[in-house]
C-alpha atoms as an extended CHARMM CRD file, in Angstrom:
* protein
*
       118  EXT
         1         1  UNK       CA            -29.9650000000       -8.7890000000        3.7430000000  PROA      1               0.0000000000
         2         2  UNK       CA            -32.8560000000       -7.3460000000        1.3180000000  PROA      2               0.0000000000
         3         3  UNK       CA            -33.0160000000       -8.4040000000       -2.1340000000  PROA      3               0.0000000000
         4         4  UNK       CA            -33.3400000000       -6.5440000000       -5.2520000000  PROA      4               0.0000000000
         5         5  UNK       CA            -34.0150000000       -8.1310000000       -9.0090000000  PROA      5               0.0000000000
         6         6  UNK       CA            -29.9050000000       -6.8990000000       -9.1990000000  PROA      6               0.0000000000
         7         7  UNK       CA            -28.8760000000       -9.2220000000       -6.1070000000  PROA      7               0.0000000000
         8         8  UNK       CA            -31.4630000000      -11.7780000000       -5.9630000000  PROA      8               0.0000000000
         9         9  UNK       CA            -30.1280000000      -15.4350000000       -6.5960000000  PROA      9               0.0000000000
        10        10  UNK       CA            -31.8910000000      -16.1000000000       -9.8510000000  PROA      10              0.0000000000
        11        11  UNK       CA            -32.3010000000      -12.7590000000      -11.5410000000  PROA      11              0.0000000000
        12        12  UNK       CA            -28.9890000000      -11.6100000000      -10.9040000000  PROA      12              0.0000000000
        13        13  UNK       CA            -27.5170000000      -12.9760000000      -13.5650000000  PROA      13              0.0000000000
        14        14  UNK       CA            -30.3150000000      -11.6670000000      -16.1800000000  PROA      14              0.0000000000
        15        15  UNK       CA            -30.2330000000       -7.9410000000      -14.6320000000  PROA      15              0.0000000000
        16        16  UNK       CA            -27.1680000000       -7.3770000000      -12.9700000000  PROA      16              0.0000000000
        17        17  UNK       CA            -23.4380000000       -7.6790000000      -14.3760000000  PROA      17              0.0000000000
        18        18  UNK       CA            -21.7340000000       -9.9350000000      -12.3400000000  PROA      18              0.0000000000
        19        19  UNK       CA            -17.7880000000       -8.7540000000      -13.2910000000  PROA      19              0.0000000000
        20        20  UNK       CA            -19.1020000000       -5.1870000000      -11.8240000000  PROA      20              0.0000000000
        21        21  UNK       CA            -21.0560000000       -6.4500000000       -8.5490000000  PROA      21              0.0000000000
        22        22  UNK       CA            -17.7260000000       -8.8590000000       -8.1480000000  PROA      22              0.0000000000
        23        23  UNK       CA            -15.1700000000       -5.6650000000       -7.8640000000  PROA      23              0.0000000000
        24        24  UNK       CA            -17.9290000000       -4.3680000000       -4.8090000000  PROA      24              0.0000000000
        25        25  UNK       CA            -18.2270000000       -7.1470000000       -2.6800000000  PROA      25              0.0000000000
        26        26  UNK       CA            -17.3010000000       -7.8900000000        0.3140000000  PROA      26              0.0000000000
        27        27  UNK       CA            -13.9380000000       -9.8200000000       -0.3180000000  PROA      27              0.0000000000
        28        28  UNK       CA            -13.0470000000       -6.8750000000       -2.5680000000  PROA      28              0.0000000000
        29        29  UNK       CA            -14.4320000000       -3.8240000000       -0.3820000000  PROA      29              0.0000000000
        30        30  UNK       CA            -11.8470000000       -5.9040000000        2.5130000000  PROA      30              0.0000000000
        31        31  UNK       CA             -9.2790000000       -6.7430000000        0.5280000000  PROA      31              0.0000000000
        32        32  UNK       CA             -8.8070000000       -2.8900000000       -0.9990000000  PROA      32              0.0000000000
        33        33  UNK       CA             -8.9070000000       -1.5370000000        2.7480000000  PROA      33              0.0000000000
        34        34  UNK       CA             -5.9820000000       -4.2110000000        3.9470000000  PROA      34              0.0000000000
        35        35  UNK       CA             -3.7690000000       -2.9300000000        0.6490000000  PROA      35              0.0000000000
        36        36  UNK       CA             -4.7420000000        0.5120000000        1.8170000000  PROA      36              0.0000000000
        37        37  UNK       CA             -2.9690000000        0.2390000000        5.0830000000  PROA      37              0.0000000000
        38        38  UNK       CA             -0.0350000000       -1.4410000000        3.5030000000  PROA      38              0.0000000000
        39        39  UNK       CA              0.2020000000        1.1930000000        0.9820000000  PROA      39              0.0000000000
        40        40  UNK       CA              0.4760000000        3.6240000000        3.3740000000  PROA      40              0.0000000000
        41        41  UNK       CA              2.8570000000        1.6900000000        5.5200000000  PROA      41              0.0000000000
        42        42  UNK       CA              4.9040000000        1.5120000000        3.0420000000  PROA      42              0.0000000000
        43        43  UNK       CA              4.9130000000        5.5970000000        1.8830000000  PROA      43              0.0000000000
        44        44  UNK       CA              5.7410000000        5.8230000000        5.9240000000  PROA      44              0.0000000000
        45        45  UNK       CA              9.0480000000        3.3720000000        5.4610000000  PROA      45              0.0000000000
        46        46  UNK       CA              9.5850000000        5.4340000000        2.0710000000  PROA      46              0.0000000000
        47        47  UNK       CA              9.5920000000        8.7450000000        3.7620000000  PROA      47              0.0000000000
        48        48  UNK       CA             12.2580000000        7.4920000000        6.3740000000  PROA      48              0.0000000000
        49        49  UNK       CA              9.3340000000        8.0730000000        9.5600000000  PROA      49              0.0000000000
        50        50  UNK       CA              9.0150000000        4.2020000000        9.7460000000  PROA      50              0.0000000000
        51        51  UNK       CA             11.9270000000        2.2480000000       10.2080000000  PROA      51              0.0000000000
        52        52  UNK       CA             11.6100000000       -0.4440000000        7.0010000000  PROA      52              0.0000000000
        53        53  UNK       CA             11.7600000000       -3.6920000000        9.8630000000  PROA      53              0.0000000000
        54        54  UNK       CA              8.7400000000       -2.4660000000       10.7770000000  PROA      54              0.0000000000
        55        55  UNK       CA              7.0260000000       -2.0510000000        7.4900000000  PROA      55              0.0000000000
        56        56  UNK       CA              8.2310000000       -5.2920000000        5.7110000000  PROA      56              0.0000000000
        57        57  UNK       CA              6.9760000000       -7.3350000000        9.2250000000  PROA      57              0.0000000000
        58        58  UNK       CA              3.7580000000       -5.4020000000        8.7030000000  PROA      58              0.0000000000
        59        59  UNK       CA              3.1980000000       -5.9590000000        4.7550000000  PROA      59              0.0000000000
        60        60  UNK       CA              4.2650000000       -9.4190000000        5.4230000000  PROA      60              0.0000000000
        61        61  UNK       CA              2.1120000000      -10.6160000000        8.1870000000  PROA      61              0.0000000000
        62        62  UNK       CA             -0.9530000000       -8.7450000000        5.7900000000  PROA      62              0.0000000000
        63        63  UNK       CA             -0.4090000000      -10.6070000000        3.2900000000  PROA      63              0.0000000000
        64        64  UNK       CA             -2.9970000000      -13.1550000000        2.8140000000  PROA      64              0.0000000000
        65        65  UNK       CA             -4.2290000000      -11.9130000000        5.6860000000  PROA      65              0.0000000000
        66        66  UNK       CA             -8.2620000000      -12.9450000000        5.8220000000  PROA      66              0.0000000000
        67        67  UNK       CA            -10.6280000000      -10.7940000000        8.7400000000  PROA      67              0.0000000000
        68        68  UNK       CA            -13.0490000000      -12.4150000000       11.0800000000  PROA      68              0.0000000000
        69        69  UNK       CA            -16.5000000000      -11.5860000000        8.6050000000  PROA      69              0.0000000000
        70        70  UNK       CA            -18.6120000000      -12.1260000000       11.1720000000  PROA      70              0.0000000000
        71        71  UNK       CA            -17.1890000000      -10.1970000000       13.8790000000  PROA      71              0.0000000000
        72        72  UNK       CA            -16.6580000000       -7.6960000000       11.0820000000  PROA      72              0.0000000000
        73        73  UNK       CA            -20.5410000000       -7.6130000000       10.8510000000  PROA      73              0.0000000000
        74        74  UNK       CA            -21.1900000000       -7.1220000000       15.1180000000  PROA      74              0.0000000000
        75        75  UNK       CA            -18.8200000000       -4.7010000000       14.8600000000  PROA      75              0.0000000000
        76        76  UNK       CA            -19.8240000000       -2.5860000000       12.1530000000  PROA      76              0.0000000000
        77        77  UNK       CA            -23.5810000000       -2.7250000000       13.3570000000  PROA      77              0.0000000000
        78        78  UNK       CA            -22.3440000000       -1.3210000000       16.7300000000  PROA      78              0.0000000000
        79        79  UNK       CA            -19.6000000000        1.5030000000       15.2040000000  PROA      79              0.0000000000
        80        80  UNK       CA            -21.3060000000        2.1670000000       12.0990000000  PROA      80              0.0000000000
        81        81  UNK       CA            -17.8970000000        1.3600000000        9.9970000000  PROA      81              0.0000000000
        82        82  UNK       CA            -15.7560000000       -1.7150000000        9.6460000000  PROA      82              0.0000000000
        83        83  UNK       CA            -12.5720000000        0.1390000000       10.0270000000  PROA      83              0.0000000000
        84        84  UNK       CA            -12.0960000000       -0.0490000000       13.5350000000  PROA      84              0.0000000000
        85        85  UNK       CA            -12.9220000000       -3.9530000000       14.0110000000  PROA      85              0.0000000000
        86        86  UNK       CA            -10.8320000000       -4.6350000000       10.5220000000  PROA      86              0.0000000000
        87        87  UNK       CA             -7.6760000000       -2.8430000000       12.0620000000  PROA      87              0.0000000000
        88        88  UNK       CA             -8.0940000000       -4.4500000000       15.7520000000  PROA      88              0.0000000000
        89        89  UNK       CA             -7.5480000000       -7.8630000000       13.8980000000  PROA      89              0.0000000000
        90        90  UNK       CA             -5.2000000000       -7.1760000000       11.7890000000  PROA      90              0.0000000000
        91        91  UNK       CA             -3.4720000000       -5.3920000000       15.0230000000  PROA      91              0.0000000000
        92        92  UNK       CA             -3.4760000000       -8.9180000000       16.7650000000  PROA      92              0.0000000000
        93        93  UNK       CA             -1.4640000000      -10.4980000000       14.6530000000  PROA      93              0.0000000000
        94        94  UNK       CA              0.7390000000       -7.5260000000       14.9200000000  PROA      94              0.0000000000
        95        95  UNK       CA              3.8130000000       -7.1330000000       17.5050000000  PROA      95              0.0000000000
        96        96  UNK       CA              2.8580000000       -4.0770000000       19.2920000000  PROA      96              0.0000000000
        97        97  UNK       CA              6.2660000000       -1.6640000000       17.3800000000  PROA      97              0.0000000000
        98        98  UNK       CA              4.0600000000       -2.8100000000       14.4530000000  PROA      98              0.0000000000
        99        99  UNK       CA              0.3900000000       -2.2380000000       15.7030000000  PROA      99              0.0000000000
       100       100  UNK       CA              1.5180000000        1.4800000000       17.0410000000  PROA      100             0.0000000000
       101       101  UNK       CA              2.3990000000        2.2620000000       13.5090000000  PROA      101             0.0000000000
       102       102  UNK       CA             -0.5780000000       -0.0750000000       11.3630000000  PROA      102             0.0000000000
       103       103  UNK       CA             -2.9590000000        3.1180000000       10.1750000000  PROA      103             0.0000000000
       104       104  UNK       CA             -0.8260000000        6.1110000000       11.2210000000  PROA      104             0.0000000000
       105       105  UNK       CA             -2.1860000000        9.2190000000       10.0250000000  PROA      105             0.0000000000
       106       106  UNK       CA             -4.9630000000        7.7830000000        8.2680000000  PROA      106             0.0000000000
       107       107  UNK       CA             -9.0230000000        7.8500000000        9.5100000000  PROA      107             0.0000000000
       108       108  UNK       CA            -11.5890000000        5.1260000000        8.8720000000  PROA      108             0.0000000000
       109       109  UNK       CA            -12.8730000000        7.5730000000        6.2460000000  PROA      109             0.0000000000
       110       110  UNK       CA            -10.0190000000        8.0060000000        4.7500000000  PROA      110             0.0000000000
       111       111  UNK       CA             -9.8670000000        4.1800000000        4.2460000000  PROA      111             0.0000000000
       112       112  UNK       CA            -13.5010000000        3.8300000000        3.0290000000  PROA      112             0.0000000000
       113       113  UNK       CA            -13.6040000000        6.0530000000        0.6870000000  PROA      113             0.0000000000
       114       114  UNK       CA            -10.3700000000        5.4630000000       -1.0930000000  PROA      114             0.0000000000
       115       115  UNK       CA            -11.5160000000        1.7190000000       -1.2470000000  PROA      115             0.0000000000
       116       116  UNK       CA            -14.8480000000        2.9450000000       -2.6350000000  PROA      116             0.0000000000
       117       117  UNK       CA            -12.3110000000        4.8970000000       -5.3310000000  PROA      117             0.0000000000
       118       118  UNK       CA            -10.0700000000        1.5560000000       -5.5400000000  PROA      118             0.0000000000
């Protein structure tokens, strides 16, 4: 990771506002995607498309639910976004009615940039 006087350990806190860097990092960027794909699972159940067994099975099992950072990291270096390693582990803890449905119409750009919005 590089520094800057805005992220550095002991300027940080003299430059930067910490209650704004707080609502972009990592935890939050993560946290905002996996509320995302509930939201959405959620308009599906509303719309009738996905049975509501399915969604409250998915929204529960998300809940809490905290990803791999690390593997997060490999995988992002190699695909260039964390979407597709963030949804293959929330997908294995998934049964596979509720995997086939986690992200349904949705892209990984869809996801990052209304967490970026978020």
């Amino acid at each position: 990771m590089s520094y800057t006087p805005f992220n550095a350990p002991l300027l940080a806190g003299y430059l930067g506002d910490m209650e704004t860097a707080s609502a972009f990092s990592v935890k939050a960027e993560l946290d905002t995607m996996i509320r995302i794909e509930r939201a959405l699972l959620e308009a599906l159940g509303d719309s009738g498309l996905v049975a509501p067994e399915i969604v409250d099975g998915i929204v529960e099992k998300l809940t809490g639910f905290e990803p791999d950072i690390p593997a997060l990291s490999a995988a992002t270096a190699r695909d260039g976004v964390v979407v597709p390693e963030l949804l293959r582990q929330m997908r294995a803890s998934l049964s596979q009615a509720e995997a086939d449905w986690l992200h349904f119409g949705a892209t990984s750009q869809d996801i990052i940039d209304t967490a970026l919005v978020l």
